Every structure is written in structure tokens, then in C-alpha cells.
PDB file of C-alpha atoms and ligand atoms in Angstrom:
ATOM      1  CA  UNK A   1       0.000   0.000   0.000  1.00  0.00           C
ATOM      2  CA  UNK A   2       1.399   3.468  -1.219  1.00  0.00           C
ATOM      3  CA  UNK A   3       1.048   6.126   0.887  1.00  0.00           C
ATOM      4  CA  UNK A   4      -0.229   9.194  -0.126  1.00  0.00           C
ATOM      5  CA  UNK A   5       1.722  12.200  -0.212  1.00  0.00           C
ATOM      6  CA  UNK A   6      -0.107  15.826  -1.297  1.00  0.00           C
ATOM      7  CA  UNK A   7       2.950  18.033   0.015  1.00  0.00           C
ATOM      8  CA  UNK A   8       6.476  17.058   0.407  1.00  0.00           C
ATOM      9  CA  UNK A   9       9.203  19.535   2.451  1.00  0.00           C
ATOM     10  CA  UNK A  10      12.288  18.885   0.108  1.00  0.00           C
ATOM     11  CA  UNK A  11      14.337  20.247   2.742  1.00  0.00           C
ATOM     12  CA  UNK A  12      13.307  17.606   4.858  1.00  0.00           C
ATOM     13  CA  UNK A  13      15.769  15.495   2.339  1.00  0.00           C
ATOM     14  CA  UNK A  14      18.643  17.100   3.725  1.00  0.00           C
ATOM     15  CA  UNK A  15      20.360  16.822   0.310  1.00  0.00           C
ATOM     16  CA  UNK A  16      23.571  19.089  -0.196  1.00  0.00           C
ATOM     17  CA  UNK A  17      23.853  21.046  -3.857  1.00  0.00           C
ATOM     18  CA  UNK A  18      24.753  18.121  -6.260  1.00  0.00           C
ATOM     19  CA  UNK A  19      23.026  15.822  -4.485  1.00  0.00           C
ATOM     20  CA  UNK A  20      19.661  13.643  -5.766  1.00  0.00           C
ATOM     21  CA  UNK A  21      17.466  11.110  -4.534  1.00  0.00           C
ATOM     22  CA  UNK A  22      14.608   9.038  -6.147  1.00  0.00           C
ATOM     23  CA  UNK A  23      11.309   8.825  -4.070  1.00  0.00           C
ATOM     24  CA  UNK A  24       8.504   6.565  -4.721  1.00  0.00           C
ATOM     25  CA  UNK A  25       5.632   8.377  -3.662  1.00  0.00           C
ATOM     26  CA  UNK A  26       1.371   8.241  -4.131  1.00  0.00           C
ATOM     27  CA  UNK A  27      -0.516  10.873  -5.248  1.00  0.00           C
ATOM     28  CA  UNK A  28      -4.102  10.928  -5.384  1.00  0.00           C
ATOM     29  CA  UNK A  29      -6.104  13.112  -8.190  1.00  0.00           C
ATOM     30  CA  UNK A  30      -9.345  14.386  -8.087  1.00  0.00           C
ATOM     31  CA  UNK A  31     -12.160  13.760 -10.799  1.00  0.00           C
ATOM     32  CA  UNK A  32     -11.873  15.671 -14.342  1.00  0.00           C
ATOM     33  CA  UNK A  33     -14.609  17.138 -15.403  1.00  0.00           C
ATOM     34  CA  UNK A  34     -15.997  17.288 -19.161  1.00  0.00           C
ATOM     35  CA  UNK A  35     -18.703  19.125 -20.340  1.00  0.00           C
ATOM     36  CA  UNK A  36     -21.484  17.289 -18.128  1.00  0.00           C
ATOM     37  CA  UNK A  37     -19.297  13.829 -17.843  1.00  0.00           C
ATOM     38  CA  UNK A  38     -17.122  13.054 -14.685  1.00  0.00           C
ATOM     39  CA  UNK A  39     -13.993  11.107 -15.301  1.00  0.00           C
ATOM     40  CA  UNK A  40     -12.256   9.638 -12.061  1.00  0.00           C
ATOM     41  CA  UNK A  41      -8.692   9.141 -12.109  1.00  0.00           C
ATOM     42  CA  UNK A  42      -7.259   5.697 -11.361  1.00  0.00           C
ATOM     43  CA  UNK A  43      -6.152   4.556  -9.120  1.00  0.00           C
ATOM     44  CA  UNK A  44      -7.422   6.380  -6.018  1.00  0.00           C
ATOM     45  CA  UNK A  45      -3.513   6.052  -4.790  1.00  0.00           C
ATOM     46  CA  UNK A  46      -1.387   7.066  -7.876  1.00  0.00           C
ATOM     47  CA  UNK A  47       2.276   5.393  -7.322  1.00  0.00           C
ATOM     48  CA  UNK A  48       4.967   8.114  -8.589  1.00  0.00           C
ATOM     49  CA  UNK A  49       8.462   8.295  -9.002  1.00  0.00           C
ATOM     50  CA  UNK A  50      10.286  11.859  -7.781  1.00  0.00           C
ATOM     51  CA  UNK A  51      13.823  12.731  -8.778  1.00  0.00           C
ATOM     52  CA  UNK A  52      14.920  15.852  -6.300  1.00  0.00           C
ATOM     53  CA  UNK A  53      18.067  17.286  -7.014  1.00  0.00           C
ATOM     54  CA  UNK A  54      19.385  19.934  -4.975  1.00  0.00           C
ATOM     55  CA  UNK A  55      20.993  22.975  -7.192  1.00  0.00           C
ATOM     56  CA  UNK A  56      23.073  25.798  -5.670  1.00  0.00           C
ATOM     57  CA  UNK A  57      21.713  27.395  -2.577  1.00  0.00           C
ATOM     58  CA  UNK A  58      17.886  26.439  -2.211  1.00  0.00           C
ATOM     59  CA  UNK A  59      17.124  25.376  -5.367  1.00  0.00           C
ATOM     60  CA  UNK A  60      16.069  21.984  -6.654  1.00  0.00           C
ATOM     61  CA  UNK A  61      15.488  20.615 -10.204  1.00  0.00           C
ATOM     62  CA  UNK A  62      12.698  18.030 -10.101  1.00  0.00           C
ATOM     63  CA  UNK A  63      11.078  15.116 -12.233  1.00  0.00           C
ATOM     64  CA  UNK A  64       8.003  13.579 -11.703  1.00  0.00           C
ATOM     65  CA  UNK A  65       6.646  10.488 -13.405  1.00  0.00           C
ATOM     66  CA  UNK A  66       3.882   8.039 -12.889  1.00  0.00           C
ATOM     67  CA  UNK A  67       1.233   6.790 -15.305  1.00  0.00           C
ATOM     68  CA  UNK A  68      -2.609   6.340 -14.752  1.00  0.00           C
ATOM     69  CA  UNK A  69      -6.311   5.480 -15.947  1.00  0.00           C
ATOM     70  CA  UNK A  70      -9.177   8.034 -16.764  1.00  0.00           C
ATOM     71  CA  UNK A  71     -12.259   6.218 -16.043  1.00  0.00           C
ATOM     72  CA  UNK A  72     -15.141   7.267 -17.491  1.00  0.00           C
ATOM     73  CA  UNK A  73     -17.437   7.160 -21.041  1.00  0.00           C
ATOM     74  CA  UNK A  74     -16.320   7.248 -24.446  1.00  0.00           C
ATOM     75  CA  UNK A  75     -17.073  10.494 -26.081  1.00  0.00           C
ATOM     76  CA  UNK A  76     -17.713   8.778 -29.250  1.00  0.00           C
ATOM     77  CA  UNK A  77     -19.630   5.570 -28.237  1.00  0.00           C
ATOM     78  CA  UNK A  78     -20.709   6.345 -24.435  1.00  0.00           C
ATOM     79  CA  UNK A  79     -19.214   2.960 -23.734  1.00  0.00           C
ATOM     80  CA  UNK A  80     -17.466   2.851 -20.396  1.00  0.00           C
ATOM     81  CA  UNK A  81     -14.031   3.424 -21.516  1.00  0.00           C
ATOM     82  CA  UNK A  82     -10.574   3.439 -19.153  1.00  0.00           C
ATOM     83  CA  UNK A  83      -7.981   4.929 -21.419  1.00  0.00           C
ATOM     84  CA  UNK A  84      -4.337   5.053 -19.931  1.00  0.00           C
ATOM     85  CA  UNK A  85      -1.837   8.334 -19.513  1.00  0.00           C
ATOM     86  CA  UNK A  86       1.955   8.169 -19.006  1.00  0.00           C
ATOM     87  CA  UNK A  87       3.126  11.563 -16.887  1.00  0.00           C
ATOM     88  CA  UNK A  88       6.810  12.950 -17.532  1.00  0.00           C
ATOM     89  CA  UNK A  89       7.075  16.403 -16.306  1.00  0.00           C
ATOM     90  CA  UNK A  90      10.027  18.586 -14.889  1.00  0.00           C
ATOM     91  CA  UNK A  91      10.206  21.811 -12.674  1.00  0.00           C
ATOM     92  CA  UNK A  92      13.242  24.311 -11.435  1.00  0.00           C
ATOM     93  CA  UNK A  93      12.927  25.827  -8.626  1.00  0.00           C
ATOM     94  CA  UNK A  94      15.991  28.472  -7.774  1.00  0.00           C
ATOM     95  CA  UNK A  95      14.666  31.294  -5.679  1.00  0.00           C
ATOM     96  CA  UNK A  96      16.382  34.460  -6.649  1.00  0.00           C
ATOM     97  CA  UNK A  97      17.429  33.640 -10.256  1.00  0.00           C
ATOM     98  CA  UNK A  98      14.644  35.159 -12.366  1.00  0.00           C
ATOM     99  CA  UNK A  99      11.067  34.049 -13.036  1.00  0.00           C
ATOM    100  CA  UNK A 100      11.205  31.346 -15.563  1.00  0.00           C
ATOM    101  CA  UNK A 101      13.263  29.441 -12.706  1.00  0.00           C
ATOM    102  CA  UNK A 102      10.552  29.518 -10.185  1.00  0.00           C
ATOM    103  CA  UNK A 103       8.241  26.813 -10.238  1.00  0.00           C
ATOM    104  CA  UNK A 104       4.374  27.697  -9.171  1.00  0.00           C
ATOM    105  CA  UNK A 105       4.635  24.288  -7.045  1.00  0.00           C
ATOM    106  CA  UNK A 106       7.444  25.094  -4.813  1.00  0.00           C
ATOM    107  CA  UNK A 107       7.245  27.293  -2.129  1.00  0.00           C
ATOM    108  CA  UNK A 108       9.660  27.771   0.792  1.00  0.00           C
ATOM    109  CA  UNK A 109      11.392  24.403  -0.116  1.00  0.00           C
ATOM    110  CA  UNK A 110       7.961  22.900   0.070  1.00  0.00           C
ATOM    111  CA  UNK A 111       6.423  20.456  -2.975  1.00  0.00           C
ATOM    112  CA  UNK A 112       2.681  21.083  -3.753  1.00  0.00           C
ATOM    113  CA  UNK A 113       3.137  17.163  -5.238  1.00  0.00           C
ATOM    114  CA  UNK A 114      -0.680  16.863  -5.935  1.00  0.00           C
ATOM    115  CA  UNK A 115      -1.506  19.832  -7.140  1.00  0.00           C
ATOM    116  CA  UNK A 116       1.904  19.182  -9.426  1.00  0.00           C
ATOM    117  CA  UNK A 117       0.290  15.907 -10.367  1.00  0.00           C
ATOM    118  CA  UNK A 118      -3.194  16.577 -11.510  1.00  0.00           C
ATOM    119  CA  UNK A 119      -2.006  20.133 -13.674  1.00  0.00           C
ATOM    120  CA  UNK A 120       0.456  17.397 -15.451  1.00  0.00           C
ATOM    121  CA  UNK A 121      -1.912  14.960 -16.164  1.00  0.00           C
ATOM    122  CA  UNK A 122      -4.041  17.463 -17.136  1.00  0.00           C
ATOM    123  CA  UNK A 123      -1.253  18.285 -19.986  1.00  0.00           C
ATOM    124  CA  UNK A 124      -1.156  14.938 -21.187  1.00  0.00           C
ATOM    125  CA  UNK A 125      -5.254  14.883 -21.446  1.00  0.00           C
ATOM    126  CA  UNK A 126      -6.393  14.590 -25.058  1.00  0.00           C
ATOM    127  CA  UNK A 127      -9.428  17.060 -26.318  1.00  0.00           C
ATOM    128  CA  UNK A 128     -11.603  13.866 -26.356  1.00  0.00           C
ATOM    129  CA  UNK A 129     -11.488  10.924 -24.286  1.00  0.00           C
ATOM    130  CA  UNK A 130     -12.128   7.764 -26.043  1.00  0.00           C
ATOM    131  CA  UNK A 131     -12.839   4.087 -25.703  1.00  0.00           C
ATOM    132  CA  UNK A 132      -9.700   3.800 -27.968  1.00  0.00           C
ATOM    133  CA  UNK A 133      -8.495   5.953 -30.446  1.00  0.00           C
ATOM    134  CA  UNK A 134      -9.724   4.750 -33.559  1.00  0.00           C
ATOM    135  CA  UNK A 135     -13.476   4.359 -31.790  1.00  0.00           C
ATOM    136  CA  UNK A 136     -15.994   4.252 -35.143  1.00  0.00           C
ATOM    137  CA  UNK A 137     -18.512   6.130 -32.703  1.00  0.00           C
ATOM    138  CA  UNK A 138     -22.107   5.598 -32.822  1.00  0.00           C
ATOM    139  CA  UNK A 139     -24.255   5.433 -36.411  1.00  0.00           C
ATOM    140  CA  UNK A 140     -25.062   8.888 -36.997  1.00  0.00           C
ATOM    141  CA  UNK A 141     -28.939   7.397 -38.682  1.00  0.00           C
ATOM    142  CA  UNK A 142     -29.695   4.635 -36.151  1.00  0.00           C
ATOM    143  CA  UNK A 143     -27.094   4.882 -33.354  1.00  0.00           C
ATOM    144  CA  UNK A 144     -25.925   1.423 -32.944  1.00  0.00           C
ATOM    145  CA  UNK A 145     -22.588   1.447 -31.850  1.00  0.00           C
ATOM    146  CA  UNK A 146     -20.267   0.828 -35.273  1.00  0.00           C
ATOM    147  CA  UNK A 147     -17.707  -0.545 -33.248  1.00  0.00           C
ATOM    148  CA  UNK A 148     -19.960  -3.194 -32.518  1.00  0.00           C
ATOM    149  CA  UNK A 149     -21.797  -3.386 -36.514  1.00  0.00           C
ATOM    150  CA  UNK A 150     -18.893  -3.546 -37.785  1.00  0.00           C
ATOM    151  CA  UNK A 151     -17.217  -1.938 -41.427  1.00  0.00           C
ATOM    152  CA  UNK A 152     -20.363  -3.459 -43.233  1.00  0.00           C
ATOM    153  CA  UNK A 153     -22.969  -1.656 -41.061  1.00  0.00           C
ATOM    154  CA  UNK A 154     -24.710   1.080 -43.481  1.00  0.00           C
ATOM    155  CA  UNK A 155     -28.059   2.357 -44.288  1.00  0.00           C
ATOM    156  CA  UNK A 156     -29.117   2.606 -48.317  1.00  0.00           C
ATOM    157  CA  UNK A 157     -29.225   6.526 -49.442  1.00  0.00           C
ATOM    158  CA  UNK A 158     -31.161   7.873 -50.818  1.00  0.00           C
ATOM    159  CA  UNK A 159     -33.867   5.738 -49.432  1.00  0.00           C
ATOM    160  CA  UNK A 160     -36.761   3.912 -51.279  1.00  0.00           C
ATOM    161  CA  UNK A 161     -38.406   6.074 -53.064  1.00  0.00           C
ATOM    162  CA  UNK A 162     -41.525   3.646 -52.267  1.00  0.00           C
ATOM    163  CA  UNK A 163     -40.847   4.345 -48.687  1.00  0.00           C
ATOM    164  CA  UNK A 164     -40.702   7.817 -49.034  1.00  0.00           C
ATOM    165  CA  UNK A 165     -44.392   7.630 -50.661  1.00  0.00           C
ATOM    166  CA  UNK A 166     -45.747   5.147 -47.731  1.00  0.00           C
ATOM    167  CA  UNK A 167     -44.573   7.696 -45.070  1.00  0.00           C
ATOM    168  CA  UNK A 168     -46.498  10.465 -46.924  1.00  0.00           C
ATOM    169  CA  UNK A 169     -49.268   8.392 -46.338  1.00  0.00           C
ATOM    170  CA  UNK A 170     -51.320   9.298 -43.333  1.00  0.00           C
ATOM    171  CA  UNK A 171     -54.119   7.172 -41.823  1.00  0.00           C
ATOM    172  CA  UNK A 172     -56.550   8.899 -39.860  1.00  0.00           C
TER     173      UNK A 172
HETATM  174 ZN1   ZN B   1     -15.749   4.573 -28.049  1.00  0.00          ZN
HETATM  175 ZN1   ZN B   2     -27.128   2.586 -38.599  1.00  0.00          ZN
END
């Protein structure tokens, strides 16, 4: 069982400049939401691997990697679909050298690890989330699923023009 870390005190580490260590860590992420869908990221305890460096003075370079499961439904089918994401991010953090090499997840030495987390899986979030990514979606006339109809599934066009005269047809 991973623990779960949200915030990590890197000078807890005690590293001198030069110095790195590798922590194995869990993260938990909060539900995306889509439009009016809710995707929950899996699972609840998100094993991660840090690399903390320690720069010069109270800086740290950092790399954070771990790989998880959106769980929700296709936006192309509406099946239940679980598609996978693989995190690889990196962050500076060198108080006193200039913007760019302050990182919005550091502060005082301490690691905001989950907010880190769920802004980089974010990142790696497609525009659509989908069953797989060649889903064939649902049939835009009858809405059976095509993944399921299969390449032969189809609908004659322009219709009958004999059916076109029954439907004109109205009993009363
Ligand atoms: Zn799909
Ligand atoms: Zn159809």
C-alpha cells in the first residue's frame, strides 16, 4: 500500500547542492470534469516516481513520473471506456534567479506534489477521451454502436423512393 503524499518539504531530504534522490511516492487526483461527464482518475492512490536534485543554494530541479487510468465514457460511443496516460514532467525551482526558474509548485522548499500531479496529467489529457483511439462512434442514422456493426454496417441513401411515398401516407 502506497502512501499518499499531497505536500512534500524537500528540505526535509537534507540533500547538499549536487546531491539527488529518487522517491517513490502516491498521489491521489481528483475527478476531471468534461462538459457534463465526470472522469475519475485511477487509481485512487497514484504510485509516482520523484527525482529531487538539490541545485546551488535552495534550489532543486525536479522530475516527476507516474502513469494512470481516466475512467469514465467514451465520447464517441458512451461505452465505459478506461484509457491510460503516461506523466513525464520537470520543474526548477531556484529562488532568486529570475522568473522562468521559479516553479508555481514550490514554495519555501515545500512540494505542492498533488496539485503538481493533476495540472500534469491534465497536460497529457487529449481534447476527447475515447474508448480507444480509432473508436468508429455511434451510427449517426440509427445509433448502434459501429464498433460493434462492424465496417459493413450502413443504411441505403437515398432511401426507397416507395418508402418515401408510404410515409407520406397518413391514416386517420
Ligand atoms: Zn468509443
Ligand atoms: Zn445505422
Amino acid at each position: 500500500m502506497t502512501l499518499r503524499t499531497d505536500v512534500l518539504d524537500l528540505g526535509s531530504l537534507h540533500l547538499s547542492s549536487g546531491e539527488g534522490r529518487r522517491l517513490e511516492l502516491g498521489v491521489a487526483i481528483d475527478p476531471f470534469e468534461f462538459g457534463a461527464e465526470r472522469y475519475a482518475v485511477e487509481p485512487a492512490t497514484i504510485p509516482v516516481q520523484l527525482d529531487v536534485s538539490r541545485t546551488t543554494g535552495d534550489g532543486f530541479a525536479l522530475r516527476l513520473r507516474f502513469s494512470a487510468n481516466l475512467s469514465g465514457p467514451c465520447m464517441r460511443c458512451l461505452e465505459p471506456a478506461k484509457p491510460g496516460f503516461e506523466v513525464d514532467a520537470r520543474e526548477v525551482s531556484q529562488p532568486g534567479a529570475g522568473e522562468e526558474l521559479e516553479s508555481p509548485y514550490v514554495d519555501g522548499g515545500v512540494l505542492e506534489l498533488g496539485a503538481w500531479a493533476r495540472d500534469a496529467l491534465a497536460l497529457a489529457l487529449p481534447a476527447q477521451m475515447l474508448c480507444r483511439a480509432d473508436c468508429r462512434g455511434l451510427c449517426p442514422v440509427c445509433g448502434v454502436s459501429l464498433n460493434e456493426a462492424g465496417p459493413e454496417h450502413h443504411h441505403d441513401s437515398p432511401p426507397d423512393p416507395r418508402w418515401a411515398k408510404l410515409s407520406e401516407l397518413r391514416f386517420e
